[in-house]
Coordinates of C-alpha atoms in Angstrom, one line a residue:
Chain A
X13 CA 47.5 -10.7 -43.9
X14 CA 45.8 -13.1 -46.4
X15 CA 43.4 -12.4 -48.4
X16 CA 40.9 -15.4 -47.5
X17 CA 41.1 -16.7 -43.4
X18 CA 41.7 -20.3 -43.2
X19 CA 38.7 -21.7 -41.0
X20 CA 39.0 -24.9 -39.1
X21 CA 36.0 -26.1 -41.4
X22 CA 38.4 -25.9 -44.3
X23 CA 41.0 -28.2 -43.0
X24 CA 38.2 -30.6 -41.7
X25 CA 36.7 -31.1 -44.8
X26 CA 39.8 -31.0 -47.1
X27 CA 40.1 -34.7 -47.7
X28 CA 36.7 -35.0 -48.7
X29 CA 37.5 -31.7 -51.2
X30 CA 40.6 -32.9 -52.5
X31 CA 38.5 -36.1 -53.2
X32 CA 35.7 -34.6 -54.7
X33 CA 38.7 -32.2 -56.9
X34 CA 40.5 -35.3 -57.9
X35 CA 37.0 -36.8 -59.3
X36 CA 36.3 -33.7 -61.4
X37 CA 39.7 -33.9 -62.2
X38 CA 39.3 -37.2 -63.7
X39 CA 36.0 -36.7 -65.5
X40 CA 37.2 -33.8 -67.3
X41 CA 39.9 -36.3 -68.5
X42 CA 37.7 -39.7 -69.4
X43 CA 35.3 -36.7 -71.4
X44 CA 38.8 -35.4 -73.3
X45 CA 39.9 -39.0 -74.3
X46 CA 36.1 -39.9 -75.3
X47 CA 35.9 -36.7 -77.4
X48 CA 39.6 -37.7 -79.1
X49 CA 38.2 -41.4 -79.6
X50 CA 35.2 -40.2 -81.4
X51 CA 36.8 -37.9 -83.5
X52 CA 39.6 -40.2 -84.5
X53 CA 36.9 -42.6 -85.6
X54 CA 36.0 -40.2 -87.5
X55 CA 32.6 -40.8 -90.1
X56 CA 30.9 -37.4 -91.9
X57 CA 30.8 -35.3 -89.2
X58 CA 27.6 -32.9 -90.4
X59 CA 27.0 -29.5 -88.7
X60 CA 25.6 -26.2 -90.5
X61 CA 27.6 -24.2 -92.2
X62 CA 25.9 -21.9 -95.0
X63 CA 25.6 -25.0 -97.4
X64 CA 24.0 -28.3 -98.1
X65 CA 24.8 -31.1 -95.4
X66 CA 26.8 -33.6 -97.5
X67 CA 24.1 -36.2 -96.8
X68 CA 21.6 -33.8 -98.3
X69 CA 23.6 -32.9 -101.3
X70 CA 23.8 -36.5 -102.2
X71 CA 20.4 -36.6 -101.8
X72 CA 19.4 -33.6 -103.5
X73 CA 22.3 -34.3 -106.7
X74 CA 19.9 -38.3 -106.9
X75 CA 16.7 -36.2 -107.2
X76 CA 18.3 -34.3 -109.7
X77 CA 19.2 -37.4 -111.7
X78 CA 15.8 -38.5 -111.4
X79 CA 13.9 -35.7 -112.8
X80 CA 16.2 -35.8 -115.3
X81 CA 15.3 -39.4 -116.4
Chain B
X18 CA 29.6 -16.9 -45.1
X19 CA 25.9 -18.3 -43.5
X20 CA 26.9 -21.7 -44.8
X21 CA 30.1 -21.7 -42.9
X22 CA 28.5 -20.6 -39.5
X23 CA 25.4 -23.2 -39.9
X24 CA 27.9 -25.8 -40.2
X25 CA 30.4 -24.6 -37.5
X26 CA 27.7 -24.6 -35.0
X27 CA 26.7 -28.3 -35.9
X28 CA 30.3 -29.5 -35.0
X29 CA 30.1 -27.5 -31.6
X30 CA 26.6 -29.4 -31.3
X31 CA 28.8 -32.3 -31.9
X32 CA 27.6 -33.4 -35.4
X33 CA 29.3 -35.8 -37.4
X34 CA 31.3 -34.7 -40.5
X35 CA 31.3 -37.0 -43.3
X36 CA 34.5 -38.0 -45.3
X37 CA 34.9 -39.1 -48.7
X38 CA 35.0 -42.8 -47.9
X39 CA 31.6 -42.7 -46.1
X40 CA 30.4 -41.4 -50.2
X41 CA 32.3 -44.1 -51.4
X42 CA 30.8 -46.9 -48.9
X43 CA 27.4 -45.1 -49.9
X44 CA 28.0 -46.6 -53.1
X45 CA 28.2 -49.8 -52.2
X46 CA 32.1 -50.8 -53.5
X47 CA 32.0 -54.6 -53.4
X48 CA 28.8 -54.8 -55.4
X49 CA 30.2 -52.5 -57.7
X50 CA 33.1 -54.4 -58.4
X51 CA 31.3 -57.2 -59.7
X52 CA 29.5 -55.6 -61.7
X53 CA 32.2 -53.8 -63.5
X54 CA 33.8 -58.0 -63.7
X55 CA 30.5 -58.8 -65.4
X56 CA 29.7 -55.4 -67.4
X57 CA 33.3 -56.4 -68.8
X58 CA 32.9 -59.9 -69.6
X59 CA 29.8 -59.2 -71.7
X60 CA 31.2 -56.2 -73.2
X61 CA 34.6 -58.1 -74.4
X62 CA 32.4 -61.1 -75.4
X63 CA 30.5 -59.2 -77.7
X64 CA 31.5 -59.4 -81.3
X65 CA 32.5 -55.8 -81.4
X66 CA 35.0 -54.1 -80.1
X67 CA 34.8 -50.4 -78.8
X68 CA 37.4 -48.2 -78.6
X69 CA 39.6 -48.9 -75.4
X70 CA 38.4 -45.2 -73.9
X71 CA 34.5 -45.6 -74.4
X72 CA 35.0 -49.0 -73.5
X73 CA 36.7 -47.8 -70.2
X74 CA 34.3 -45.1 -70.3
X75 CA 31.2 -47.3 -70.3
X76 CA 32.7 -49.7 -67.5
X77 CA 33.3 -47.0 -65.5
X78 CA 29.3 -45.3 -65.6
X79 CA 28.2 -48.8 -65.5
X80 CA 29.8 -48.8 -62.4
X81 CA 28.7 -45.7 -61.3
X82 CA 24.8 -46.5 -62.0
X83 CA 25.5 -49.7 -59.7
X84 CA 26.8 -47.2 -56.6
X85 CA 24.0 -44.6 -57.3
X86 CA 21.5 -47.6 -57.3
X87 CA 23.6 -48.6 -54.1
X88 CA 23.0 -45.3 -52.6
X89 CA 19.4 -45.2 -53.6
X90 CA 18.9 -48.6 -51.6
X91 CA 20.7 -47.3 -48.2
X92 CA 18.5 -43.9 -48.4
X93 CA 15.2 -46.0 -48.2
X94 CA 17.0 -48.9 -46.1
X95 CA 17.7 -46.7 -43.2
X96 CA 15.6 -47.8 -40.8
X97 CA 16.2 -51.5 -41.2
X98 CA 19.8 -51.0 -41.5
X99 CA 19.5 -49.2 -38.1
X100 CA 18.3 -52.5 -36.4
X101 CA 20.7 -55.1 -38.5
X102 CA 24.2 -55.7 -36.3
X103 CA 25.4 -56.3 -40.1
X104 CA 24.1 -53.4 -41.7
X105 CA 24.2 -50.5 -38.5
X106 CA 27.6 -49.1 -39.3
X107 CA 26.6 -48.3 -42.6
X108 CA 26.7 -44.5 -43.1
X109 CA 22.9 -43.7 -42.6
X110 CA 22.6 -45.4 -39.6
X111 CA 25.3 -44.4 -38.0
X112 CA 24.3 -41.0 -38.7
X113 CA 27.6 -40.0 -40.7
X114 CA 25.6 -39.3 -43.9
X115 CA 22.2 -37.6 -43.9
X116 CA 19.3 -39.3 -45.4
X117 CA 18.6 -36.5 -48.2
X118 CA 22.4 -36.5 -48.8
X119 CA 22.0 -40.1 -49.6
X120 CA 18.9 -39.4 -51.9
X121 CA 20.5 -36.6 -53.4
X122 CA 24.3 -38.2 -54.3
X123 CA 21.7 -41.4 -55.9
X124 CA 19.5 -39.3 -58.3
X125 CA 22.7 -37.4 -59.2
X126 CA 24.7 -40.1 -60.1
X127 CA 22.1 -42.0 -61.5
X128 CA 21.6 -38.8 -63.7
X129 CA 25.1 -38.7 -64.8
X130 CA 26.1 -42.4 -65.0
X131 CA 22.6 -42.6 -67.6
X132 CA 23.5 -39.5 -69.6
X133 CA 27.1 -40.3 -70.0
X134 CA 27.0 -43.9 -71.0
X135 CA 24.3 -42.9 -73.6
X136 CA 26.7 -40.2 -75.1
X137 CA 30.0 -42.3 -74.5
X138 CA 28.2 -46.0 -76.1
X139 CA 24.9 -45.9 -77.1
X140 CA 21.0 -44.8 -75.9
X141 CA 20.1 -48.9 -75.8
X142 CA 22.7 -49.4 -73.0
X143 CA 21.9 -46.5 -71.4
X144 CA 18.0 -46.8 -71.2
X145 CA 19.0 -50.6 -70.1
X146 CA 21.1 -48.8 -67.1
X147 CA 18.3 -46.7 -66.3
X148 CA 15.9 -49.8 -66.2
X149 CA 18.4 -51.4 -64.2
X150 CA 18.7 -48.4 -61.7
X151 CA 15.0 -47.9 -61.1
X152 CA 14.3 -52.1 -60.9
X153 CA 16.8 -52.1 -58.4
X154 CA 15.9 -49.1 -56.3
X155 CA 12.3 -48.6 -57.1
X156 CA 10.4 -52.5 -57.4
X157 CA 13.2 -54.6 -55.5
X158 CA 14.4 -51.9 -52.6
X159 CA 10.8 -49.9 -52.1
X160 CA 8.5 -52.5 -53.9
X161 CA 9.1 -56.5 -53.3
X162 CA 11.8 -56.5 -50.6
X163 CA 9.9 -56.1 -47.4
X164 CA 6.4 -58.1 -49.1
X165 CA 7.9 -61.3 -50.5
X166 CA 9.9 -64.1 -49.2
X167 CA 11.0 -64.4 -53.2
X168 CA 13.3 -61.1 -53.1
X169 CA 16.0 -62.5 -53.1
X170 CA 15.2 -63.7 -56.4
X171 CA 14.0 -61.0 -57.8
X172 CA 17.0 -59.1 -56.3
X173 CA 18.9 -61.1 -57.9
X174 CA 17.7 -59.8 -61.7
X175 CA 18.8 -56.5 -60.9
X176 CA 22.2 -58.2 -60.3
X177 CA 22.4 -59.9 -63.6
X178 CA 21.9 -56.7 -66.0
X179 CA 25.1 -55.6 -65.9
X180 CA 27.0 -58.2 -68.1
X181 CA 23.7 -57.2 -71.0
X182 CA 24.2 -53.6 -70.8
X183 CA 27.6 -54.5 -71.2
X184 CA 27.2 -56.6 -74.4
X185 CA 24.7 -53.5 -75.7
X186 CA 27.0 -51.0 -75.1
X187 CA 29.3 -52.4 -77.6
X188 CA 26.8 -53.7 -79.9
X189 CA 24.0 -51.7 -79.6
X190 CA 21.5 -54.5 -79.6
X191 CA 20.4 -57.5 -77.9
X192 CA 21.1 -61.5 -78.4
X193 CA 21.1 -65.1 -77.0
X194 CA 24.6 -64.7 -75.5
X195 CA 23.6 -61.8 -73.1
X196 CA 20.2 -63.6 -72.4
X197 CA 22.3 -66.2 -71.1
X198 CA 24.8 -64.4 -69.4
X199 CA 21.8 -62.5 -67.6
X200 CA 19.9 -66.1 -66.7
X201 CA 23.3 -67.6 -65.7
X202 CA 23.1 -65.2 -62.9
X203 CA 19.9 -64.9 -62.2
X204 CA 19.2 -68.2 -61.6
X205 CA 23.1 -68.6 -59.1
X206 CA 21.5 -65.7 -56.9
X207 CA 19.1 -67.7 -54.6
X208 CA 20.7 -70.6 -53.7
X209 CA 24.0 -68.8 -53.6
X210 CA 22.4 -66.4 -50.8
X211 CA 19.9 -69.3 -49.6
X212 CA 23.0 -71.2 -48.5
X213 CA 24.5 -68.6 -46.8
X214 CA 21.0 -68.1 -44.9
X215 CA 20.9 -71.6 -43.9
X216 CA 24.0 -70.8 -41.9
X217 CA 24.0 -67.4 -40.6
X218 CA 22.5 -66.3 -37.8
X219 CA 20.7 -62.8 -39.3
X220 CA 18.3 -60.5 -37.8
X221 CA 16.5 -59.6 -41.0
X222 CA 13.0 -60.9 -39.2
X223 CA 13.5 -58.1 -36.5
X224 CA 13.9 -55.5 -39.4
X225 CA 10.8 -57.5 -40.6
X226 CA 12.2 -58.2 -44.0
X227 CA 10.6 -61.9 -44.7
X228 CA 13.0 -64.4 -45.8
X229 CA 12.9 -67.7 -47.0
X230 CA 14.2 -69.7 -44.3
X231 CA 12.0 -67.8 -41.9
X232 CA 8.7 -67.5 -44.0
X233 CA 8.8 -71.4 -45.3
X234 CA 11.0 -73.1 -43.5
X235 CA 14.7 -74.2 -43.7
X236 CA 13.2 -77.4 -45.0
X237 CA 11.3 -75.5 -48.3
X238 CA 14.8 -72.9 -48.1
X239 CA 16.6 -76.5 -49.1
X240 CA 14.1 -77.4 -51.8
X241 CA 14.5 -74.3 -53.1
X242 CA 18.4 -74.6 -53.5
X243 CA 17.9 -77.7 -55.3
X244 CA 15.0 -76.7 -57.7
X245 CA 17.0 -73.6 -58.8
X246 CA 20.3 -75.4 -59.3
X247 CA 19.1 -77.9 -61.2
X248 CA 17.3 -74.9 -63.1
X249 CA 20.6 -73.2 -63.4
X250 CA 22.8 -76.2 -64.6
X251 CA 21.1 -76.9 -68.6
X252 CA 21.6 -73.1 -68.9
X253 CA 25.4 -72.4 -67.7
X254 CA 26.2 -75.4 -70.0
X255 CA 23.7 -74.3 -72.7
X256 CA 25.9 -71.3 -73.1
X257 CA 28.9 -73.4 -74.1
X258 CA 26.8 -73.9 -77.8
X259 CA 26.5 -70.2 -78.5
X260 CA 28.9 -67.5 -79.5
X261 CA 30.3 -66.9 -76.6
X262 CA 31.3 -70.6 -75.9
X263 CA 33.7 -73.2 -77.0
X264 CA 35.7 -76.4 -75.6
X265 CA 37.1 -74.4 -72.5
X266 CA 34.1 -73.0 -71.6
X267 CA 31.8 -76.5 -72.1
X268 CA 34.6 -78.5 -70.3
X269 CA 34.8 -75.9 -67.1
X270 CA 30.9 -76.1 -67.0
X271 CA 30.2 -79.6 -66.9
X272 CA 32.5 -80.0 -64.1
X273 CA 31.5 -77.1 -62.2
X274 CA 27.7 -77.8 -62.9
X275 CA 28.1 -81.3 -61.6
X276 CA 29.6 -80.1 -58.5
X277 CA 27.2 -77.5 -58.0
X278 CA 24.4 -80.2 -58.7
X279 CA 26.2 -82.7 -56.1
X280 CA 26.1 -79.9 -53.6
X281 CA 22.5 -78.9 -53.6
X282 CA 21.2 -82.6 -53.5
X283 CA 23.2 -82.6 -50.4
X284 CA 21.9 -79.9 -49.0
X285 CA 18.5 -80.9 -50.1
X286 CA 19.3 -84.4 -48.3
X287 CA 20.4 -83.1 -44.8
X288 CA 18.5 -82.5 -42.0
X289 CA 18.8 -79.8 -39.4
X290 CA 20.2 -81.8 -37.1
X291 CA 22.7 -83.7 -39.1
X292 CA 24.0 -80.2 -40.3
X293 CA 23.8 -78.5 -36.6
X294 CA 25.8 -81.5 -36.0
X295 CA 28.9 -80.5 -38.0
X296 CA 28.5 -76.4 -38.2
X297 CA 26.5 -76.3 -41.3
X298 CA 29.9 -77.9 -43.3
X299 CA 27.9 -78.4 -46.4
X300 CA 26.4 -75.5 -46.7
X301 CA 29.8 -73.4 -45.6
X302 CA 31.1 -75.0 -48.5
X303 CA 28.7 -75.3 -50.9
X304 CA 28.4 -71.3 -50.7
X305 CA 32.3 -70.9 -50.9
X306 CA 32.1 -73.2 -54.4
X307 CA 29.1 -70.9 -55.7
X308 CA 31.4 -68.2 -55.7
X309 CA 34.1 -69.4 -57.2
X310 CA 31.5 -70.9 -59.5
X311 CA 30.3 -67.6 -60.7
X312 CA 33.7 -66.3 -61.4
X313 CA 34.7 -69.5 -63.1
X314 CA 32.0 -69.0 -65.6
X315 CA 32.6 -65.9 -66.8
X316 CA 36.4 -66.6 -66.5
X317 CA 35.6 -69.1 -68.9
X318 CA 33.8 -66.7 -71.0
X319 CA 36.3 -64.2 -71.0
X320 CA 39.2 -66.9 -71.8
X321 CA 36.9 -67.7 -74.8
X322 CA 36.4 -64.3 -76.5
X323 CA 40.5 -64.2 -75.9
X324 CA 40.8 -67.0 -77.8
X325 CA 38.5 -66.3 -80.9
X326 CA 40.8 -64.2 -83.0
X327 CA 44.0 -66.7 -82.2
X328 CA 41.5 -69.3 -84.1
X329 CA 42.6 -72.0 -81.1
X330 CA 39.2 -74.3 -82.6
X331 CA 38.8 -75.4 -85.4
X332 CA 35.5 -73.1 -86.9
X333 CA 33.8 -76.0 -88.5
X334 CA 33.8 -77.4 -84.8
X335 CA 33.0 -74.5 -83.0
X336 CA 31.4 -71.2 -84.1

């Protein structure tokens, strides 16, 4: 006996399902190429990790300079 | 398990079940496909170039802000669609698709197509989409449709965004080029769709929708043709002199903007009897010609931005 009973609900609405599962299908797809596309681009990618942000360490290294002066 | 037996007595009561296609029609597919033709022709015009997947990306949630916009439209159209022979089929009316189905599939979509062309472009072209969304569904469909004999025109704006939030979404910003591209068909709506309502027989003044040629006259409707054509023409070939122009484009205008003038002051010239006279020829035709027209141009336009980096003119010439 299986586990889950088919009900006629199921077959009447599969195109619509396997529609709506294609879709997803492809969306999870156009989101994997954008992320790829963007990352291949590349440009400082900045997140926090324990230390200065490379854009503030510049920043921080031309105060520096300037006290100095 | 409740869901299942709610639903199962509905089909013993006999209740239609939606398929996929009656989502798809929901969205309005022929609308939406020029739109994508236009979102792409100011996108590949621009002077920058995306990356082939955002710039399939941004087409594609271009596209799908047009269908939720669509979908918007038919919720709140219903009940006119119900008493339009065009229109009665659609899935509302026909009581395929539930009302708040319709509202709900619209306000997602319009959700996701906004979110995801910010994140995959820019937030410019994406706050541009969302304008174009709610202009379209919220002051044309709710607002000015059903008050003024002008919404056709005004109808016709939310039309012409696409090709600027196409332009924006690889740029990022705003210029002549798009402003022209967005006035070039702007200004082609009415008397493309005035033409068409000189010849067919509709029933918007049952649904109580006033148009033109009902409100002023076929006589004004003829006017109007001519007043916005002649409007139209300096622009189209205006856009030959910009950055998205060049010999192609200003030799394909003149012609075409010559003929479209020769075919309004036709219009304009006839009488309803001459044209009863010979099934509305001239107007059959002339609305045939504005559709190639409109395609022509931005052929044109496409053709150009082709060209550029093969250097086909001469820069001192054109640039």
């Amino acid at each position: 006996m299986p586990l889950a009973r088919e009900h006629e609900l199921h077959r009447r609405r599969s195109g619509r399902n396997i529609g709506v599962g294609l879709l997803l299908v492809a969306f999870i797809l156009l989101v994997f190429g954008l992320t790829i596309a963007k990352v291949e681009r590349g440009g400082t990618i900045e997140a926090f990790d324990h230390t200065y942000r490379p854009g503030l360490a510049v920043r921080h290294e031309e105060l520096q300079q300037g006290e100095e002066r | 398990m409740s869901d299942i037996r709610a639903n199962a007595s509905d089909v013993a009561a006999g209740a239609a079940e939606p398929g996929f296609g009656d989502f798809v029609a929901l969205l309005k597919p022929r609308v939406m496909s020029l739109v994508v033709f236009t979102a792409l022709v100011g996108m590949l015009a621009a002077p920058v170039a995306l990356h082939p997947i955002e710039a399939l990306a941004a087409i594609l949630f271009i596209a799908l802000g047009a269908g939720a916009s669509g979908a918007l439209n038919m919720w709140w159209d219903a009940d006119i669609d119900a008493v339009m022979r065009r229109t009665a089929t659609r899935p509302i009316p026909a009581g395929r698709i539930a009302p708040g189905e319709a509202l709900g599939l619209g306000m997602a979509l319009s959700g996701i197509a906004v979110v995801m062309l910010g994140l995959a472009t820019n937030w410019a072209a994406a706050g541009l989409l969302a304008f174009t969304i709610f202009f379209y569904a919220v002051i044309y469909t709710m607002w000015l449709k059903r008050w003024t004999p002008q919404n056709i025109v005004i109808g016709g704006a939310a039309g012409a965004f696409p090709p600027v939030i196409g332009w924006m979404a690889a740029t990022g910003g705003l210029a002549i080029e798009p402003l022209l591209m967005f006035l070039v068909i702007f200004m082609w709506t009415p008397p493309h769709f005035w033409a068409l309502a000189l010849f067919v027989k509709n029933d918007y003044d049952r649904a109580e929708v006033p148009m033109l040629t009902v409100t002023h006259g076929r006589r004004a409707t003829r006017a109007h043709i001519l007043v916005y054509s002649a409007a139209l023409a300096p622009v189209a070939v205006g856009a030959a002199f910009t950055g998205i122009g060049g010999p192609l484009y200003l030799a394909l205008a003149v012609v075409l903007n010559l003929l479209l003038l020769r075919g309004a002051w036709r219009i304009w010239r006839r009488d309803e009897t001459a044209a009863a006279a010979d099934g509305w020829r001239v107007e059959k035709r002339f609305f045939r010609f504005t559709l190639s027209y409109l395609f022509l141009h931005f052929g044109a336009i496409l053709a150009e931005a082709a060209l550029r980096p093969l250097a086909v003119w001469p820069v001192a010439l054109w640039s």
